[in-house]
Amino acid sequence: MTKKSMEDIRAIIDPEGWLRTLREYKVSLEGNLATVFLDYDMTKATPEMGTKARGAALTRSESQIRDCEWRLGEIQNRIDGAADGATGRAGRRARARG
């Protein structure tokens, strides 16, 4: 039996369902980003943590914030691409323009 590629499997997904899920995931990530920022601010202000522990926690939070921001941008590119009729095409054009 031939192993299906990820693209073959992805083709099974209903395009409207894919787009709806992207939008729902984007809203969820925006909420997660707000939560991570709140945690970052609270960690920065808490007197209960030592300097070393606080630095490590802030570094982890910064990494999560940057990852969420990147994911939000990628999701928006895919939403834009789906709106153009081809998932990812609009995002690739935007990146090519610089």
Tab-separated table of N, CA and C in Angstrom:
chain	number	residue	atom	x	y	z
A	1	MET	N	0.846	-1.181	0.000
A	1	MET	CA	0.000	0.000	0.000
A	1	MET	C	0.887	1.239	0.000
A	2	THR	N	0.591	2.173	-0.899
A	2	THR	CA	1.364	3.398	-1.009
A	2	THR	C	0.987	4.358	0.111
A	3	LYS	N	2.008	4.933	0.702
A	3	LYS	CA	1.785	5.894	1.769
A	3	LYS	C	1.336	7.221	1.170
A	4	LYS	N	0.242	7.785	1.685
A	4	LYS	CA	-0.265	9.059	1.174
A	4	LYS	C	0.602	10.208	1.676
A	5	SER	N	0.763	11.196	0.813
A	5	SER	CA	1.514	12.385	1.223
A	5	SER	C	0.612	13.267	2.088
A	6	MET	N	1.214	14.196	2.798
A	6	MET	CA	0.442	15.132	3.600
A	6	MET	C	-0.487	15.954	2.713
A	7	GLU	N	-0.039	16.285	1.513
A	7	GLU	CA	-0.883	17.056	0.593
A	7	GLU	C	-2.091	16.246	0.138
A	8	ASP	N	-1.916	14.940	-0.073
A	8	ASP	CA	-3.047	14.078	-0.433
A	8	ASP	C	-4.081	14.046	0.692
A	9	ILE	N	-3.585	13.930	1.903
A	9	ILE	CA	-4.481	13.889	3.058
A	9	ILE	C	-5.155	15.244	3.247
A	10	ARG	N	-4.386	16.326	3.099
A	10	ARG	CA	-4.932	17.674	3.259
A	10	ARG	C	-6.042	17.944	2.238
A	11	ALA	N	-5.937	17.375	1.043
A	11	ALA	CA	-6.924	17.594	-0.014
A	11	ALA	C	-8.303	17.068	0.369
A	12	ILE	N	-8.355	16.159	1.330
A	12	ILE	CA	-9.626	15.601	1.785
A	12	ILE	C	-10.424	16.637	2.584
A	13	ILE	N	-9.721	17.560	3.219
A	13	ILE	CA	-10.369	18.538	4.092
A	13	ILE	C	-11.205	19.511	3.271
A	14	ASP	N	-12.393	19.769	3.741
A	14	ASP	CA	-13.292	20.736	3.125
A	14	ASP	C	-12.657	22.130	3.200
A	15	PRO	N	-12.518	22.840	2.072
A	15	PRO	CA	-11.886	24.164	2.085
A	15	PRO	C	-12.560	25.156	3.037
A	16	GLU	N	-13.872	25.126	3.124
A	16	GLU	CA	-14.566	26.032	4.047
A	16	GLU	C	-14.260	25.669	5.498
A	17	GLY	N	-14.189	24.376	5.774
A	17	GLY	CA	-13.837	23.933	7.120
A	17	GLY	C	-12.419	24.341	7.487
A	18	TRP	N	-11.524	24.264	6.517
A	18	TRP	CA	-10.129	24.658	6.713
A	18	TRP	C	-10.052	26.136	7.054
A	19	LEU	N	-10.749	26.959	6.289
A	19	LEU	CA	-10.732	28.401	6.501
A	19	LEU	C	-11.375	28.761	7.841
A	20	ARG	N	-12.492	28.128	8.171
A	20	ARG	CA	-13.155	28.376	9.451
A	20	ARG	C	-12.228	28.011	10.612
A	21	THR	N	-11.543	26.884	10.489
A	21	THR	CA	-10.629	26.446	11.540
A	21	THR	C	-9.451	27.395	11.686
A	22	LEU	N	-8.932	27.893	10.570
A	22	LEU	CA	-7.851	28.877	10.637
A	22	LEU	C	-8.289	30.113	11.413
A	23	ARG	N	-9.483	30.599	11.117
A	23	ARG	CA	-9.990	31.797	11.810
A	23	ARG	C	-10.194	31.532	13.299
A	24	GLU	N	-10.744	30.368	13.631
A	24	GLU	CA	-10.956	30.018	15.038
A	24	GLU	C	-9.621	29.890	15.770
A	25	TYR	N	-8.647	29.277	15.114
A	25	TYR	CA	-7.329	29.110	15.722
A	25	TYR	C	-6.657	30.463	15.924
A	26	LYS	N	-6.857	31.382	14.986
A	26	LYS	CA	-6.282	32.722	15.113
A	26	LYS	C	-6.850	33.433	16.341
A	27	VAL	N	-8.162	33.352	16.531
A	27	VAL	CA	-8.792	33.972	17.697
A	27	VAL	C	-8.245	33.343	18.980
A	28	SER	N	-8.105	32.037	18.976
A	28	SER	CA	-7.564	31.335	20.136
A	28	SER	C	-6.137	31.778	20.438
A	29	LEU	N	-5.317	31.885	19.399
A	29	LEU	CA	-3.933	32.322	19.598
A	29	LEU	C	-3.857	33.750	20.110
A	30	GLU	N	-4.753	34.620	19.646
A	30	GLU	CA	-4.771	35.998	20.145
A	30	GLU	C	-5.057	36.013	21.645
A	31	GLY	N	-5.963	35.149	22.087
A	31	GLY	CA	-6.234	35.020	23.515
A	31	GLY	C	-5.031	34.482	24.269
A	32	ASN	N	-4.364	33.485	23.685
A	32	ASN	CA	-3.160	32.935	24.309
A	32	ASN	C	-2.066	33.991	24.403
A	33	LEU	N	-1.922	34.793	23.362
A	33	LEU	CA	-0.907	35.843	23.359
A	33	LEU	C	-1.183	36.846	24.474
A	34	ALA	N	-2.437	37.219	24.655
A	34	ALA	CA	-2.798	38.139	25.734
A	34	ALA	C	-2.466	37.530	27.093
A	35	THR	N	-2.736	36.237	27.248
A	35	THR	CA	-2.434	35.551	28.506
A	35	THR	C	-0.933	35.520	28.772
A	36	VAL	N	-0.147	35.233	27.748
A	36	VAL	CA	1.309	35.181	27.920
A	36	VAL	C	1.847	36.571	28.260
A	37	PHE	N	1.312	37.618	27.634
A	37	PHE	CA	1.738	38.980	27.963
A	37	PHE	C	1.394	39.327	29.411
A	38	LEU	N	0.209	38.931	29.853
A	38	LEU	CA	-0.173	39.178	31.239
A	38	LEU	C	0.780	38.455	32.183
A	39	ASP	N	1.072	37.198	31.884
A	39	ASP	CA	2.003	36.431	32.701
A	39	ASP	C	3.390	37.075	32.693
A	40	TYR	N	3.819	37.558	31.528
A	40	TYR	CA	5.115	38.234	31.400
A	40	TYR	C	5.156	39.459	32.318
A	41	ASP	N	4.110	40.287	32.249
A	41	ASP	CA	4.061	41.495	33.078
A	41	ASP	C	4.045	41.164	34.563
A	42	MET	N	3.282	40.131	34.943
A	42	MET	CA	3.218	39.744	36.351
A	42	MET	C	4.561	39.174	36.823
A	43	THR	N	5.207	38.387	35.988
A	43	THR	CA	6.512	37.819	36.341
A	43	THR	C	7.543	38.925	36.506
A	44	LYS	N	7.491	39.898	35.629
A	44	LYS	CA	8.432	41.016	35.680
A	44	LYS	C	8.267	41.819	36.969
A	45	ALA	N	7.034	41.913	37.466
A	45	ALA	CA	6.739	42.751	38.625
A	45	ALA	C	6.789	42.015	39.966
A	46	THR	N	6.732	40.692	39.958
A	46	THR	CA	6.625	39.974	41.229
A	46	THR	C	7.888	40.104	42.084
A	47	PRO	N	7.706	40.380	43.367
A	47	PRO	CA	8.860	40.446	44.270
A	47	PRO	C	9.249	39.066	44.806
A	48	GLU	N	8.467	38.044	44.497
A	48	GLU	CA	8.668	36.709	45.059
A	48	GLU	C	9.706	35.869	44.326
A	49	MET	N	10.155	36.308	43.168
A	49	MET	CA	11.123	35.526	42.395
A	49	MET	C	12.503	36.157	42.500
A	50	GLY	N	13.494	35.296	42.521
A	50	GLY	CA	14.859	35.781	42.478
A	50	GLY	C	15.201	36.283	41.084
A	51	THR	N	16.262	37.038	40.984
A	51	THR	CA	16.659	37.631	39.710
A	51	THR	C	16.930	36.565	38.653
A	52	LYS	N	17.618	35.499	39.035
A	52	LYS	CA	17.959	34.445	38.080
A	52	LYS	C	16.705	33.722	37.581
A	53	ALA	N	15.818	33.352	38.505
A	53	ALA	CA	14.581	32.660	38.133
A	53	ALA	C	13.691	33.569	37.289
A	54	ARG	N	13.635	34.849	37.662
A	54	ARG	CA	12.822	35.798	36.900
A	54	ARG	C	13.348	35.920	35.475
A	55	GLY	N	14.659	36.015	35.318
A	55	GLY	CA	15.263	36.128	33.985
A	55	GLY	C	14.934	34.931	33.109
A	56	ALA	N	15.017	33.736	33.679
A	56	ALA	CA	14.707	32.517	32.914
A	56	ALA	C	13.228	32.488	32.520
A	57	ALA	N	12.349	32.867	33.449
A	57	ALA	CA	10.912	32.872	33.158
A	57	ALA	C	10.578	33.910	32.094
A	58	LEU	N	11.201	35.084	32.170
A	58	LEU	CA	10.944	36.126	31.173
A	58	LEU	C	11.442	35.702	29.795
A	59	THR	N	12.576	35.020	29.753
A	59	THR	CA	13.103	34.530	28.474
A	59	THR	C	12.143	33.527	27.845
A	60	ARG	N	11.594	32.612	28.651
A	60	ARG	CA	10.608	31.648	28.146
A	60	ARG	C	9.364	32.366	27.630
A	61	SER	N	8.900	33.349	28.390
A	61	SER	CA	7.712	34.098	27.968
A	61	SER	C	7.964	34.849	26.672
A	62	GLU	N	9.140	35.463	26.554
A	62	GLU	CA	9.473	36.187	25.323
A	62	GLU	C	9.485	35.240	24.127
A	63	SER	N	10.004	34.051	24.324
A	63	SER	CA	10.020	33.053	23.251
A	63	SER	C	8.596	32.667	22.853
A	64	GLN	N	7.722	32.472	23.831
A	64	GLN	CA	6.325	32.137	23.548
A	64	GLN	C	5.622	33.285	22.826
A	65	ILE	N	5.902	34.520	23.240
A	65	ILE	CA	5.290	35.691	22.607
A	65	ILE	C	5.708	35.771	21.146
A	66	ARG	N	6.998	35.611	20.886
A	66	ARG	CA	7.485	35.680	19.505
A	66	ARG	C	6.913	34.537	18.653
A	67	ASP	N	6.800	33.351	19.240
A	67	ASP	CA	6.226	32.221	18.513
A	67	ASP	C	4.753	32.481	18.179
A	68	CYS	N	3.988	32.975	19.142
A	68	CYS	CA	2.573	33.290	18.882
A	68	CYS	C	2.450	34.351	17.799
A	69	GLU	N	3.306	35.367	17.855
A	69	GLU	CA	3.259	36.437	16.857
A	69	GLU	C	3.555	35.883	15.468
A	70	TRP	N	4.550	35.004	15.366
A	70	TRP	CA	4.889	34.385	14.082
A	70	TRP	C	3.714	33.551	13.570
A	71	ARG	N	3.129	32.742	14.460
A	71	ARG	CA	2.001	31.897	14.068
A	71	ARG	C	0.812	32.735	13.596
A	72	LEU	N	0.540	33.839	14.293
A	72	LEU	CA	-0.565	34.707	13.877
A	72	LEU	C	-0.326	35.255	12.475
A	73	GLY	N	0.901	35.658	12.184
A	73	GLY	CA	1.234	36.144	10.847
A	73	GLY	C	1.067	35.069	9.787
A	74	GLU	N	1.539	33.863	10.086
A	74	GLU	CA	1.406	32.755	9.136
A	74	GLU	C	-0.055	32.378	8.906
A	75	ILE	N	-0.832	32.364	9.977
A	75	ILE	CA	-2.251	32.046	9.837
A	75	ILE	C	-2.931	33.097	8.970
A	76	GLN	N	-2.608	34.376	9.196
A	76	GLN	CA	-3.215	35.432	8.387
A	76	GLN	C	-2.821	35.284	6.921
A	77	ASN	N	-1.563	34.920	6.657
A	77	ASN	CA	-1.136	34.676	5.272
A	77	ASN	C	-1.959	33.562	4.637
A	78	ARG	N	-2.233	32.521	5.390
A	78	ARG	CA	-3.003	31.395	4.859
A	78	ARG	C	-4.471	31.766	4.661
A	79	ILE	N	-5.002	32.580	5.570
A	79	ILE	CA	-6.376	33.059	5.397
A	79	ILE	C	-6.456	33.920	4.141
A	80	ASP	N	-5.488	34.820	3.977
A	80	ASP	CA	-5.446	35.662	2.775
A	80	ASP	C	-5.310	34.806	1.524
A	81	GLY	N	-4.473	33.783	1.592
A	81	GLY	CA	-4.280	32.892	0.450
A	81	GLY	C	-5.549	32.144	0.101
A	82	ALA	N	-6.266	31.689	1.123
A	82	ALA	CA	-7.522	30.979	0.874
A	82	ALA	C	-8.557	31.925	0.277
A	83	ALA	N	-8.537	33.174	0.716
A	83	ALA	CA	-9.469	34.161	0.162
A	83	ALA	C	-9.155	34.430	-1.308
A	84	ASP	N	-7.892	34.292	-1.687
A	84	ASP	CA	-7.488	34.461	-3.087
A	84	ASP	C	-7.759	33.210	-3.912
A	85	GLY	N	-8.182	32.146	-3.249
A	85	GLY	CA	-8.506	30.925	-3.973
A	85	GLY	C	-7.418	29.878	-3.935
A	86	ALA	N	-6.281	30.194	-3.336
A	86	ALA	CA	-5.197	29.214	-3.244
A	86	ALA	C	-4.464	29.440	-1.933
A	87	THR	N	-4.604	28.507	-1.020
A	87	THR	CA	-3.975	28.635	0.283
A	87	THR	C	-2.473	28.805	0.151
A	88	GLY	N	-1.970	29.857	0.744
A	88	GLY	CA	-0.528	30.103	0.748
A	88	GLY	C	-0.023	30.959	-0.385
A	89	ARG	N	-0.744	31.068	-1.486
A	89	ARG	CA	-0.239	31.813	-2.640
A	89	ARG	C	-0.063	33.296	-2.301
A	90	ALA	N	-1.044	33.889	-1.640
A	90	ALA	CA	-0.956	35.306	-1.289
A	90	ALA	C	0.189	35.552	-0.316
A	91	GLY	N	0.377	34.649	0.617
A	91	GLY	CA	1.473	34.792	1.570
A	91	GLY	C	2.827	34.733	0.901
A	92	ARG	N	2.970	33.839	-0.054
A	92	ARG	CA	4.240	33.732	-0.778
A	92	ARG	C	4.503	34.990	-1.596
A	93	ARG	N	3.460	35.538	-2.204
A	93	ARG	CA	3.632	36.775	-2.974
A	93	ARG	C	4.037	37.926	-2.057
A	94	ALA	N	3.415	38.011	-0.896
A	94	ALA	CA	3.731	39.082	0.047
A	94	ALA	C	5.173	38.971	0.529
A	95	ARG	N	5.614	37.759	0.812
A	95	ARG	CA	7.003	37.570	1.261
A	95	ARG	C	7.981	37.884	0.139
A	96	ALA	N	7.608	37.574	-1.093
A	96	ALA	CA	8.484	37.844	-2.238
A	96	ALA	C	8.646	39.348	-2.461
A	97	ARG	N	7.580	40.109	-2.162
A	97	ARG	CA	7.655	41.569	-2.302
A	97	ARG	C	8.527	42.182	-1.227
A	98	GLY	N	8.677	41.493	-0.123
A	98	GLY	CA	9.603	41.959	0.882
A	98	GLY	C	8.975	42.452	2.078
